[in-house]
Amino acid sequence: MRVALWNRNRDRHVRTIYREGQVVKLIDQTRLPLELVIVECTEAGELCEAIRTMRIRGAPALGVAAAYAFALGAEEAGGDAQAVLAHLDEVAALVRRTRPTAVNLFWGVERALAEARSAAANGPLALRAALWELADRLADEDVALNQRLGANGAALISEGARILTHCNAGSLATVGWGTALGVVRTAHRAGRRLHVFVDETRPFLQGARLTAWELEQEGVPYTIITDSTAGHLMARGEIDLCLVGADRIAASGDVANKIGTYTLSVLANAHRLPFYVAAPTSTIDLSTETGAEIPIEERDSSEVLSFAGVRVAPSGARARNPAFDVTPSRFVTAIITEVGVHSAPYEITLEEAVRAGPHPLPPDPDRHAGSPP
Amino acid sequence: MRVALWNRNRDRHVRTIYREGQVVKLIDQTRLPLELVIVECTEAGELCEAIRTMRIRGAPALGVAAAYAFALGAEEAGGDAQAVLAHLDEVAALVRRTRPTAVNLFWGVERALAEARSAAANGPLALRAALWELADRLADEDVALNQRLGANGAALISEGARILTHCNAGSLATVGWGTALGVVRTAHRAGRRLHVFVDETRPFLQGARLTAWELEQEGVPYTIITDSTAGHLMARGEIDLCLVGADRIAASGDVANKIGTYTLSVLANAHRLPFYVAAPTSTIDLSTETGAEIPIEERDSSEVLSFAGVRVAPSGARARNPAFDVTPSRFVTAIITEVGVHSAPYEITLEEAVRAGPHPLPPDPDRHAGSPP
């Protein structure tokens, strides 16, 4: 894994993951905003390690990263197409073990495995080419569908809106443009006046580090707050709506997202504020019936007990560090995807959304058999 | 302001502030838990600076610190008793400017001014002696009444209770023993089995740094969580009750406390969990009718934009940093004081509590005319 400097791409928005030749490059999100560093991966194992350590994160970005891991994996394997496929089964196991909650990761695995199997008849070279082509296509498609999602969501944002967001659902959580922040970006570029309150989002500080960095680059006015300040601002009438991303949306409309999202949804409900979730249809997992079935990743306690190498808690201290929580569909005003804006009854509207989306895969109970590392 | 090493006192609990001769000593809470350092103050201005920079914090501790500031101030002034009183008016202005929300600070100012005026007739030496004696008495009294408060509250804690607390309402927020953590300490020493979930409490991390340190010393089982994890644990049925301190309680029962307390109260209400507030009667301010009248201190944004001394947000980032919020009385199950356990209607029960307390001062609208620094 080599590190290189980054050049902003020509799209006027950040590209989180891309490739040059057979090298996959990604922005190291653990080092933003203080340093902008590009990690270069030439092996599937390196990319999986980058996923596990959250150098790349965000459900849609993980879907594409999974596809690139297969392209790298296919290059590693010698022999005929069957040998490559056998190695890709190992890659699949490796990718599935990285992070259990974001369904897009498992979706990326399934897309890549299906592509590999169908291309195998034409030999190993064609198989490898097909996997690179798939990953590139999913990456480009991600940006395009986020822009459609942004346009769908921007219609919900009034002039002067004060928007509360949590974690990072921006360019950095996707290949580019973003989901929740994509809505903000689209509305802002359309001339809408708005202000974003950014939850800092402990323990990983995706809000203070990543969302603030993106909004700074985009020129959108914003204010960082600690996660426990949101309720106070709502009580004072300083927030108009909540807008967050998602890591997995169950058929029922229950939403797994960054820890703290559930608390925001309870607060929004108590203050009668709209609570919007923005995510591509690939984040909707019809094979997960309700939020209770979604595995919640528990990360290492050191993320809570230290920061930037500085220990904050006494020695001997223990911590819990669940990375996600589940917001029940009754607190979700609407789910914004690239195909539209969906509200209850979610059992019906989300199935329609998936059918209308670019990847109407049939539900498959084995599809997300990931387990925590 | 000199710094010295600390020796644990003989009470088997921390003493946050004390004096040796005419030197006021306090634990530097900005350096815990990594270092246990005692700050020595020999001038009122030094003690006020220690308050402003949160080397000492917590409403009850601030009340006693205010009294000690007057004792130091009286030593600084030469001349007759009138000259000392004139200087004490300046000390009063200095103390009132440090932090606006905790009413105990203004209560300490009023106690000391009244003592000084009544002792002035006996000359400056008697005046100085009276102020040292008052501060010592308030300090000792604080520990004793926290122990009564602890006994009153412990009756509410069932065997096996899983208690969520926020910020630090322990020995370090008082002279000793603590309020919310005093209840935990009393129940634990009585042999009650319990577990404390400790909100880390951004931005100052009083939970991760101070509450964890106290519980570690006391041998109470605990788990640190980020502030936005509390809702998730409640939804999973892993919390039985909330127990927090207070910086000011209005006549209506509205409670100003560390930012994030309001969010916890909304969550507790949504999950039908008891929400208890533990505070001495000196924290009840009958001259403040409702929470809307309580001034909320807004601290420097650098506390949010950095973490443990490490900058986390991009340059140019702005932050809001309100230090407190207000929990409406309808979300407060009961208020625990040294004279009993009080529930709604608070307009009646809190006035009775103040009358039954050790300092039944008449309400005085000018008493808390503090303004932010």
XYZ file of C-alpha atoms in Angstrom:
746
model
C 0.000 0.000 0.000
C 1.718 3.147 -1.210
C 0.728 6.712 -0.435
C 0.702 9.461 -3.033
C -0.496 13.022 -3.294
C -3.919 13.701 -4.651
C -4.986 15.912 -7.525
C -8.541 17.126 -7.478
C -10.360 15.692 -10.479
C -12.023 17.700 -13.170
C -15.604 17.103 -11.936
C -15.351 19.913 -9.331
C -16.173 17.348 -6.676
C -14.080 14.844 -4.819
C -13.592 11.345 -6.264
C -13.135 9.009 -3.299
C -11.961 5.922 -5.200
C -10.691 5.486 -8.756
C -8.083 3.469 -10.601
C -5.113 4.123 -12.791
C -4.188 1.042 -14.783
C -4.291 -1.818 -12.308
C -3.755 0.377 -9.266
C -6.796 1.309 -7.157
C -6.436 4.696 -5.495
C -8.454 6.105 -2.650
C -8.429 9.123 -0.356
C -7.203 8.130 3.113
C -10.146 9.337 5.214
C -8.370 8.714 8.499
C -5.990 11.585 7.685
C -8.463 14.211 6.516
C -8.848 17.129 7.026
C -5.296 17.725 8.154
C -3.704 15.872 5.250
C -5.007 14.862 1.849
C -3.281 11.584 1.100
C -4.021 8.978 -1.568
C -3.585 5.318 -0.734
C -2.654 3.035 -3.624
C -3.731 -0.603 -3.491
C -2.385 -3.263 -5.820
C -3.747 -6.307 -3.969
C -7.230 -7.252 -2.812
C -5.916 -7.759 0.723
C -4.639 -4.179 0.865
C -7.996 -2.823 -0.210
C -9.792 -4.986 2.378
C -7.467 -3.674 5.068
C -8.214 -0.106 3.938
C -11.941 -0.884 4.320
C -11.482 -2.451 7.747
C -9.467 0.489 9.067
C -11.938 2.990 7.587
C -9.479 4.643 5.212
C -12.469 4.305 2.913
C -15.967 4.216 4.427
C -19.565 5.037 3.587
C -21.996 2.443 2.301
C -22.042 3.397 -1.410
C -18.245 3.772 -1.543
C -17.860 0.342 0.058
C -20.001 -1.229 -2.662
C -17.637 0.071 -5.336
C -14.539 -0.737 -3.261
C -15.753 -4.331 -3.023
C -15.986 -4.522 -6.812
C -12.443 -3.141 -7.180
C -11.189 -5.705 -4.653
C -12.357 -8.426 -7.068
C -10.613 -6.786 -10.004
C -7.381 -6.713 -7.987
C -7.988 -10.284 -6.818
C -8.451 -11.545 -10.386
C -5.063 -10.057 -11.315
C -3.403 -11.928 -8.453
C -4.569 -15.383 -9.566
C -2.677 -17.348 -12.176
C -3.979 -20.284 -14.193
C -7.220 -20.676 -16.057
C -10.583 -19.023 -15.439
C -11.577 -21.717 -12.949
C -8.456 -21.003 -10.900
C -9.275 -17.314 -10.954
C -12.852 -18.031 -9.837
C -11.535 -20.191 -7.000
C -9.322 -17.336 -5.822
C -12.251 -14.933 -6.096
C -14.162 -17.078 -3.610
C -11.355 -16.351 -1.164
C -11.541 -12.656 -2.020
C -15.286 -12.757 -1.366
C -14.702 -14.206 2.097
C -12.071 -11.560 2.768
C -14.311 -8.676 1.695
C -17.331 -9.990 3.607
C -15.281 -10.125 6.809
C -14.285 -6.441 6.714
C -17.435 -4.679 7.912
C -20.822 -6.275 8.535
C -23.420 -3.493 8.478
C -23.338 -1.678 5.123
C -25.297 -3.845 2.715
C -23.678 -2.202 -0.316
C -20.487 -4.110 0.463
C -22.307 -7.436 0.084
C -24.122 -6.079 -2.938
C -20.732 -5.271 -4.508
C -19.515 -8.795 -3.742
C -22.545 -10.344 -5.409
C -22.328 -8.107 -8.465
C -18.656 -8.960 -8.931
C -19.107 -12.708 -8.398
C -21.957 -12.805 -10.903
C -19.880 -10.852 -13.443
C -16.878 -13.131 -12.943
C -18.920 -16.298 -13.409
C -20.559 -15.039 -16.529
C -17.238 -13.858 -18.049
C -15.322 -17.027 -17.107
C -16.341 -18.854 -20.299
C -14.169 -16.451 -22.302
C -11.007 -17.203 -20.349
C -9.044 -15.554 -17.579
C -8.038 -12.428 -19.516
C -11.634 -11.633 -20.404
C -12.648 -12.358 -16.837
C -10.127 -9.842 -15.492
C -11.120 -7.229 -18.039
C -14.803 -7.727 -17.187
C -14.162 -7.151 -13.473
C -12.243 -3.919 -14.068
C -14.974 -2.806 -16.420
C -17.681 -3.648 -13.878
C -15.948 -1.744 -11.080
C -15.387 1.285 -13.310
C -19.015 1.179 -14.430
C -20.339 0.917 -10.860
C -18.090 3.837 -9.868
C -19.288 6.079 -12.692
C -22.859 4.988 -12.143
C -22.571 5.880 -8.445
C -21.786 9.509 -9.243
C -24.569 9.720 -11.820
C -27.209 8.218 -9.569
C -26.150 10.406 -6.642
C -26.747 13.392 -8.876
C -30.248 12.106 -9.655
C -30.769 11.457 -5.928
C -29.578 15.004 -5.215
C -32.114 16.459 -7.592
C -34.916 14.378 -6.054
C -33.969 15.482 -2.556
C -33.295 19.133 -3.339
C -36.998 19.575 -4.020
C -37.584 18.949 -0.285
C -35.176 21.703 0.852
C -36.780 25.128 1.289
C -34.998 28.437 0.881
C -33.194 29.264 4.133
C -33.400 25.699 5.474
C -31.282 24.878 8.507
C -30.305 21.248 7.994
C -28.877 18.927 10.629
C -26.710 16.100 9.330
C -24.805 13.331 11.058
C -21.620 11.507 10.088
C -20.571 11.924 6.467
C -22.938 11.059 3.652
C -21.033 13.120 1.116
C -18.626 12.640 -1.760
C -16.367 10.800 0.649
C -19.061 8.243 1.519
C -19.650 7.548 -2.159
C -17.520 7.628 -5.275
C -18.534 11.247 -5.669
C -21.277 13.860 -5.125
C -22.722 12.177 -2.048
C -26.172 11.144 -0.853
C -27.376 13.400 2.009
C -24.636 15.920 1.198
C -25.386 15.350 -2.480
C -28.856 16.751 -1.798
C -27.226 19.718 -0.048
C -24.750 20.141 -2.931
C -27.497 20.086 -5.547
C -29.657 22.573 -3.638
C -26.669 24.851 -2.994
C -25.547 24.842 -6.617
C -29.121 25.642 -7.621
C -28.765 28.848 -5.588
C -30.762 27.747 -2.565
C -29.655 29.549 0.623
C -29.096 27.030 3.409
C -27.085 26.307 6.518
C -25.843 22.904 7.637
C -25.363 21.951 11.280
C -22.732 19.218 11.321
C -22.752 16.699 14.175
C -19.092 16.026 14.901
C -19.977 12.290 15.087
C -17.917 10.588 17.723
C -15.926 8.493 17.910
C -14.507 8.714 14.393
C -15.453 12.399 13.909
C -16.632 11.961 10.323
C -18.712 15.128 10.737
C -16.023 17.449 12.080
C -13.354 15.977 9.828
C -15.033 14.943 6.580
C -18.408 16.659 6.250
C -16.949 19.999 7.368
C -14.113 19.562 4.864
C -16.540 18.900 2.013
C -18.808 21.810 2.931
C -15.779 24.080 3.246
C -14.700 23.110 -0.281
C -18.216 23.546 -1.639
C -18.718 26.933 0.050
C -21.857 25.873 1.925
C -22.257 27.700 5.273
C -22.032 25.269 8.161
C -21.505 25.004 11.908
C -19.955 22.040 13.707
C -21.644 20.955 16.948
C -21.020 18.145 19.383
C -23.464 15.273 18.956
C -25.282 16.150 22.161
C -25.942 19.747 21.092
C -28.505 18.801 18.419
C -31.368 18.407 20.904
C -30.662 21.804 22.457
C -30.753 23.508 19.046
C -34.010 21.759 18.130
C -35.584 22.887 21.396
C -34.597 26.460 20.528
C -36.115 26.204 17.050
C -32.778 26.466 15.262
C -33.113 23.305 13.124
C -35.653 22.808 10.314
C -34.946 19.240 9.245
C -32.621 16.258 9.596
C -30.963 14.702 6.562
C -28.748 11.632 6.903
C -27.411 8.733 4.853
C -27.880 5.007 5.439
C -25.797 1.849 5.610
C -28.684 -0.555 5.158
C -32.407 -0.037 4.767
C -34.661 -2.997 5.616
C -37.799 -3.827 3.648
C -39.797 -2.313 6.525
C -38.066 1.068 6.113
C -35.971 0.662 9.266
C -32.627 2.362 8.661
C -29.215 1.301 9.950
C -26.872 4.261 9.951
C -24.000 5.705 11.990
C -24.427 5.462 15.762
C -26.371 8.523 16.949
C -28.782 8.555 14.020
C -31.452 6.865 16.121
C -31.118 9.523 18.825
C -31.540 12.240 16.191
C -34.676 10.539 14.904
C -36.185 10.439 18.417
C -35.343 14.126 18.852
C -36.753 15.052 15.426
C -39.934 13.157 16.246
C -40.261 14.887 19.634
C -39.818 18.291 17.957
C -41.994 17.412 14.944
C -39.187 17.968 12.445
C -38.873 16.087 9.142
C -36.308 13.294 9.218
C -35.030 12.380 5.750
C -32.766 9.495 4.759
C -30.856 9.722 1.467
C -29.424 6.532 -0.041
C -29.194 4.781 -3.413
C -31.517 1.852 -4.059
C -28.488 -0.443 -3.635
C -28.676 0.352 0.101
C -32.200 -1.073 0.304
C -31.998 -4.719 1.306
C -35.354 -6.355 0.659
C -34.061 -9.628 2.087
C -33.728 -7.959 5.505
C -37.276 -7.669 6.766
C -36.762 -5.312 9.721
C -33.993 -3.452 11.484
C -33.797 -6.124 14.172
C -32.097 -8.433 11.643
C -29.315 -6.000 10.734
C -25.946 -6.973 12.254
C -24.440 -4.032 14.143
C -20.672 -3.769 13.937
C -18.982 -3.343 17.329
C -15.601 -1.673 16.802
C -12.572 -1.569 19.054
C -13.002 0.377 22.294
C -9.755 2.240 21.664
C -11.646 4.527 19.260
C -13.652 5.794 22.241
C -10.890 5.754 24.851
C -8.296 7.621 22.776
C -8.147 10.176 20.071
C -5.310 10.822 17.598
C -3.090 8.729 19.794
C -3.975 10.689 22.928
C -5.507 8.581 25.673
C -8.450 10.361 27.327
C -9.831 7.754 29.735
C -8.089 6.327 32.807
C -6.085 3.150 32.370
C -8.314 0.175 33.020
C -11.357 1.919 31.519
C -13.702 -0.122 29.378
C -15.881 1.190 26.540
C -18.608 0.016 24.184
C -18.307 1.108 20.591
C -21.252 0.049 18.413
C -20.671 1.713 15.040
C -24.316 1.841 13.954
C -27.844 1.971 15.292
C -31.277 1.349 13.812
C -33.867 4.055 13.270
C -37.378 2.605 13.109
C -39.337 3.461 9.991
C -41.997 5.301 12.018
C -39.469 8.090 12.638
C -38.465 8.325 8.965
C -40.413 11.008 7.095
C -39.150 9.906 3.685
C -36.341 7.986 1.992
C -34.729 9.744 -0.967
C -33.198 7.546 -3.693
C -32.070 8.023 -7.260
C -35.514 6.950 -8.456
C -37.649 9.191 -6.234
C -38.854 10.125 -2.762
C -40.454 7.266 -0.866
C -42.608 7.397 2.241
C -44.711 4.939 4.217
C -45.967 2.280 3.650
C -42.314 1.384 3.040
C -43.036 -2.316 2.505
C -44.611 -1.276 -0.784
C -42.730 1.869 -1.785
C -39.242 0.454 -1.209
C -39.905 -2.651 -3.259
C -41.124 -0.400 -6.072
C -37.980 1.704 -5.704
C -35.664 -1.292 -5.996
C -37.590 -2.527 -9.021
C -37.238 0.904 -10.655
C -33.519 1.148 -9.798
C -30.565 0.134 -11.943
C -29.937 -3.153 -10.097
C -33.232 -4.926 -9.483
C -31.581 -8.005 -7.949
C -33.957 -10.522 -6.472
C -33.795 -10.763 -2.669
C -31.395 -13.500 -1.614
C -31.228 -14.587 2.012
C -27.536 -15.585 1.689
C -26.540 -12.277 0.173
C -25.485 -10.517 3.362
C -24.083 -13.349 5.387
C -21.294 -11.097 6.656
C -20.050 -11.466 10.178
C -17.952 -9.057 12.224
C -14.198 -9.475 11.818
C -0.597 29.720 40.750
C 1.745 26.907 41.755
C 1.284 23.238 41.025
C 2.003 20.517 43.583
C 1.434 16.799 43.890
C -1.674 15.575 45.597
C -2.068 13.171 48.490
C -5.378 11.438 48.804
C -7.124 12.578 51.969
C -8.166 10.334 54.802
C -11.909 10.316 53.903
C -11.410 7.589 51.261
C -12.901 9.965 48.746
C -11.433 12.769 46.710
C -11.407 16.298 48.131
C -11.629 18.667 45.175
C -10.826 21.911 46.979
C -9.325 22.603 50.411
C -6.928 25.033 52.032
C -3.688 24.901 53.908
C -3.107 28.122 55.825
C -3.917 30.892 53.404
C -3.325 28.802 50.314
C -6.347 27.366 48.480
C -5.587 24.072 46.780
C -7.583 22.312 44.118
C -7.268 19.315 41.798
C -6.567 20.469 38.240
C -9.435 18.775 36.427
C -8.094 19.664 33.012
C -5.196 17.258 33.564
C -7.078 14.240 34.900
C -7.009 11.305 34.446
C -3.505 11.309 32.988
C -1.998 13.442 35.746
C -3.145 14.235 39.255
C -1.932 17.752 39.861
C -2.847 20.208 42.619
C -3.114 23.888 41.754
C -2.329 26.335 44.571
C -4.014 29.727 44.565
C -2.923 32.614 46.785
C -4.945 35.361 45.096
C -8.644 35.697 44.292
C -7.764 36.398 40.660
C -5.919 33.085 40.362
C -8.877 31.174 41.729
C -11.248 32.977 39.345
C -9.000 32.064 36.439
C -9.018 28.428 37.596
C -12.830 28.549 37.566
C -12.982 30.156 34.131
C -10.626 27.600 32.605
C -12.486 24.717 34.284
C -9.562 23.522 36.390
C -12.350 23.360 38.965
C -15.935 22.843 37.781
C -19.260 21.430 38.961
C -21.956 23.592 40.496
C -21.492 22.671 44.191
C -17.696 22.947 43.964
C -18.044 26.369 42.342
C -20.152 27.599 45.270
C -17.362 26.731 47.695
C -14.663 28.022 45.360
C -16.475 31.367 45.257
C -16.376 31.558 49.063
C -12.644 30.788 49.073
C -12.094 33.517 46.469
C -13.484 36.003 48.993
C -11.201 34.719 51.755
C -8.220 35.169 49.420
C -9.529 38.570 48.351
C -9.863 39.775 51.963
C -6.201 38.888 52.551
C -5.152 40.988 49.567
C -6.776 44.203 50.795
C -4.986 46.521 53.241
C -6.608 49.214 55.393
C -9.690 49.047 57.574
C -12.743 46.827 57.258
C -14.408 49.287 54.876
C -11.416 49.116 52.562
C -11.589 45.323 52.644
C -15.325 45.421 51.876
C -14.671 47.753 48.955
C -12.121 45.305 47.563
C -14.558 42.432 48.079
C -17.032 44.209 45.801
C -14.385 43.923 43.091
C -13.853 40.274 43.946
C -17.609 39.741 43.652
C -17.605 41.252 40.164
C -14.633 39.070 39.224
C -16.239 35.863 40.475
C -19.591 36.621 38.843
C -17.884 37.086 35.486
C -16.289 33.617 35.470
C -19.211 31.350 34.542
C -22.877 32.328 34.235
C -24.956 29.152 34.524
C -24.251 27.415 37.852
C -26.317 29.224 40.436
C -24.167 27.925 43.298
C -21.433 30.312 42.230
C -23.735 33.305 42.805
C -25.019 31.662 45.975
C -21.400 31.460 47.226
C -20.864 35.126 46.356
C -23.960 36.168 48.319
C -23.072 34.010 51.320
C -19.577 35.484 51.459
C -20.702 39.089 50.976
C -23.293 38.738 53.761
C -20.689 37.172 56.064
C -18.177 39.927 55.315
C -20.675 42.694 55.962
C -21.780 41.199 59.264
C -18.181 40.618 60.436
C -16.922 44.063 59.350
C -17.946 45.717 62.620
C -15.218 43.733 64.400
C -12.422 45.027 62.199
C -10.469 43.688 59.217
C -8.750 40.822 61.041
C -12.086 39.436 62.253
C -13.543 39.920 58.778
C -10.759 37.870 57.180
C -11.053 35.145 59.801
C -14.813 35.007 59.307
C -14.431 34.514 55.540
C -11.937 31.646 55.931
C -14.210 30.114 58.526
C -17.253 30.447 56.253
C -15.494 28.853 53.278
C -14.212 25.969 55.425
C -17.686 25.475 56.865
C -19.374 25.475 53.438
C -16.755 22.980 52.229
C -17.295 20.581 55.126
C -21.036 21.045 54.913
C -20.958 20.180 51.194
C -19.493 16.751 51.890
C -21.943 16.083 54.710
C -25.013 17.089 52.734
C -23.866 15.088 49.682
C -23.744 12.062 51.951
C -27.328 12.744 53.056
C -28.282 13.263 49.404
C -26.570 9.975 48.567
C -28.617 8.120 51.157
C -31.853 9.679 49.907
C -31.047 8.737 46.313
C -29.705 5.254 46.992
C -33.204 4.205 48.011
C -34.231 4.691 44.364
C -31.535 2.369 42.983
C -32.568 -1.271 42.666
C -30.220 -4.233 42.879
C -28.602 -4.756 39.483
C -29.531 -1.305 38.186
C -27.878 -0.150 34.957
C -27.484 3.582 35.410
C -26.720 6.093 32.683
C -24.954 9.273 33.795
C -23.696 12.301 31.915
C -20.799 14.656 32.594
C -19.359 14.450 36.106
C -21.561 14.922 39.135
C -19.117 13.233 41.472
C -16.571 14.143 44.108
C -14.875 16.314 41.513
C -18.038 18.379 40.931
C -18.386 18.982 44.649
C -15.993 19.293 47.552
C -16.352 15.567 48.045
C -18.625 12.506 47.712
C -20.641 13.908 44.791
C -24.302 14.313 43.917
C -25.378 11.878 41.162
C -22.176 9.861 41.696
C -22.666 10.320 45.453
C -25.896 8.343 45.074
C -23.964 5.673 43.144
C -21.186 5.703 45.784
C -23.653 5.306 48.657
C -25.532 2.477 46.929
C -22.272 0.737 45.978
C -20.834 0.967 49.500
C -24.110 -0.434 50.824
C -23.400 -3.533 48.736
C -25.821 -2.817 45.897
C -24.744 -4.418 42.616
C -24.883 -1.862 39.814
C -23.325 -0.829 36.532
C -22.780 2.716 35.339
C -22.818 3.714 31.674
C -20.700 6.840 31.416
C -21.411 9.305 28.600
C -18.007 10.584 27.545
C -19.525 14.108 27.458
C -18.022 16.079 24.646
C -16.434 18.515 24.292
C -14.689 18.556 27.683
C -14.934 14.775 28.230
C -15.844 15.044 31.905
C -17.390 11.577 31.657
C -14.478 9.733 30.044
C -11.892 11.638 32.048
C -13.415 12.403 35.459
C -16.416 10.144 36.088
C -14.517 7.105 34.807
C -11.571 8.024 37.043
C -13.805 8.284 40.108
C -15.613 5.026 39.381
C -12.288 3.303 38.761
C -11.069 4.465 42.186
C -14.326 3.448 43.848
C -14.386 0.029 42.199
C -17.817 0.521 40.628
C -18.234 -1.386 37.327
C -18.697 1.029 34.451
C -18.576 1.350 30.664
C -17.719 4.509 28.748
C -19.867 5.273 25.701
C -19.976 8.123 23.239
C -22.814 10.551 23.915
C -24.747 9.360 20.890
C -24.690 5.704 21.979
C -27.110 6.227 24.895
C -30.231 6.114 22.700
C -29.107 2.883 21.054
C -28.591 1.201 24.450
C -31.985 2.387 25.678
C -33.661 0.981 22.565
C -32.012 -2.368 23.298
C -33.215 -2.353 26.909
C -29.717 -2.021 28.367
C -30.386 1.051 30.553
C -32.698 1.136 33.590
C -32.517 4.778 34.630
C -30.757 8.103 34.081
C -29.099 9.955 36.954
C -27.477 13.348 36.442
C -26.471 16.446 38.389
C -27.612 20.034 37.872
C -26.104 23.498 37.542
C -29.296 25.382 38.286
C -32.845 24.243 39.018
C -35.632 26.773 38.407
C -38.679 27.075 40.685
C -40.648 25.232 37.982
C -38.338 22.207 38.213
C -36.643 22.935 34.872
C -33.025 21.821 35.140
C -29.972 23.435 33.560
C -27.165 20.913 33.290
C -24.307 19.956 30.974
C -25.131 20.072 27.255
C -26.625 16.728 26.249
C -28.717 16.319 29.383
C -31.817 17.525 27.555
C -31.293 14.932 24.816
C -31.000 12.199 27.448
C -34.250 13.363 29.037
C -36.064 13.181 25.687
C -34.673 9.682 25.148
C -35.572 8.560 28.677
C -39.087 9.879 28.180
C -39.439 8.102 24.822
C -38.276 4.829 26.421
C -40.296 5.334 29.638
C -37.182 5.287 31.846
C -36.889 7.226 35.115
C -34.843 10.416 34.820
C -33.419 11.560 38.168
C -31.591 14.786 38.980
C -29.368 14.911 42.076
C -28.352 18.310 43.471
C -28.103 20.103 46.819
C -30.835 22.603 47.694
C -28.285 25.370 47.006
C -28.682 24.520 43.301
C -32.398 25.321 43.444
C -32.916 28.949 42.458
C -36.426 29.990 43.426
C -35.837 33.424 41.920
C -35.532 31.808 38.481
C -39.091 30.925 37.558
C -38.462 28.682 34.545
C -35.598 27.308 32.523
C -36.104 29.950 29.841
C -34.585 32.536 32.228
C -31.370 30.598 32.847
C -28.376 32.106 31.031
C -26.571 29.455 28.978
C -22.823 29.843 28.822
C -21.391 29.691 25.294
C -17.756 28.589 25.474
C -14.985 28.953 22.942
C -15.404 26.964 19.730
C -11.858 25.647 20.025
C -13.122 23.093 22.559
C -15.223 21.525 19.779
C -12.794 21.975 16.893
C -10.029 20.131 18.721
C -9.962 16.863 20.569
C -7.504 16.237 23.406
C -5.382 19.086 22.095
C -5.388 17.802 18.515
C -7.126 19.926 15.871
C -9.780 17.814 14.137
C -11.767 20.198 11.940
C -10.569 21.884 8.755
C -9.083 25.348 9.054
C -11.834 27.916 8.654
C -14.393 25.681 10.380
C -16.848 27.317 12.766
C -18.516 25.652 15.761
C -21.150 26.375 18.361
C -20.328 25.372 21.938
C -23.173 25.931 24.388
C -21.998 24.433 27.678
C -25.458 23.687 29.087
C -29.010 22.969 28.088
C -32.343 23.007 29.884
C -34.391 19.904 30.647
C -38.064 20.741 31.129
C -39.547 19.585 34.420
C -42.047 17.326 32.631
C -39.145 15.000 31.756
C -37.772 14.944 35.327
C -39.058 11.990 37.350
C -37.679 13.318 40.647
C -35.090 15.689 42.076
C -32.924 14.254 44.850
C -31.542 16.705 47.440
C -30.016 16.443 50.900
C -33.477 16.917 52.404
C -35.397 14.330 50.377
C -36.732 13.203 47.013
C -38.986 15.723 45.324
C -41.357 15.211 42.427
C -44.029 17.261 40.668
C -45.661 19.667 41.378
C -42.167 21.183 41.640
C -43.438 24.718 42.284
C -44.517 23.435 45.696
C -42.046 20.668 46.492
C -38.904 22.633 45.596
C -39.893 25.611 47.745
C -40.442 23.207 50.629
C -37.027 21.648 49.957
C -35.244 24.996 50.050
C -37.049 25.921 53.279
C -35.990 22.607 54.820
C -32.389 22.990 53.613
C -29.447 24.480 55.478
C -29.582 27.815 53.623
C -33.171 28.987 53.339
C -32.238 32.283 51.653
C -35.179 34.357 50.498
C -35.407 34.611 46.728
C -33.625 37.711 45.483
C -33.968 38.738 41.862
C -30.504 40.391 41.875
C -28.794 37.317 43.271
C -27.774 35.764 40.012
C -27.127 38.791 37.870
C -24.143 37.066 36.300
C -23.393 37.598 32.644
C -21.139 35.584 30.372
C -17.480 36.580 30.408
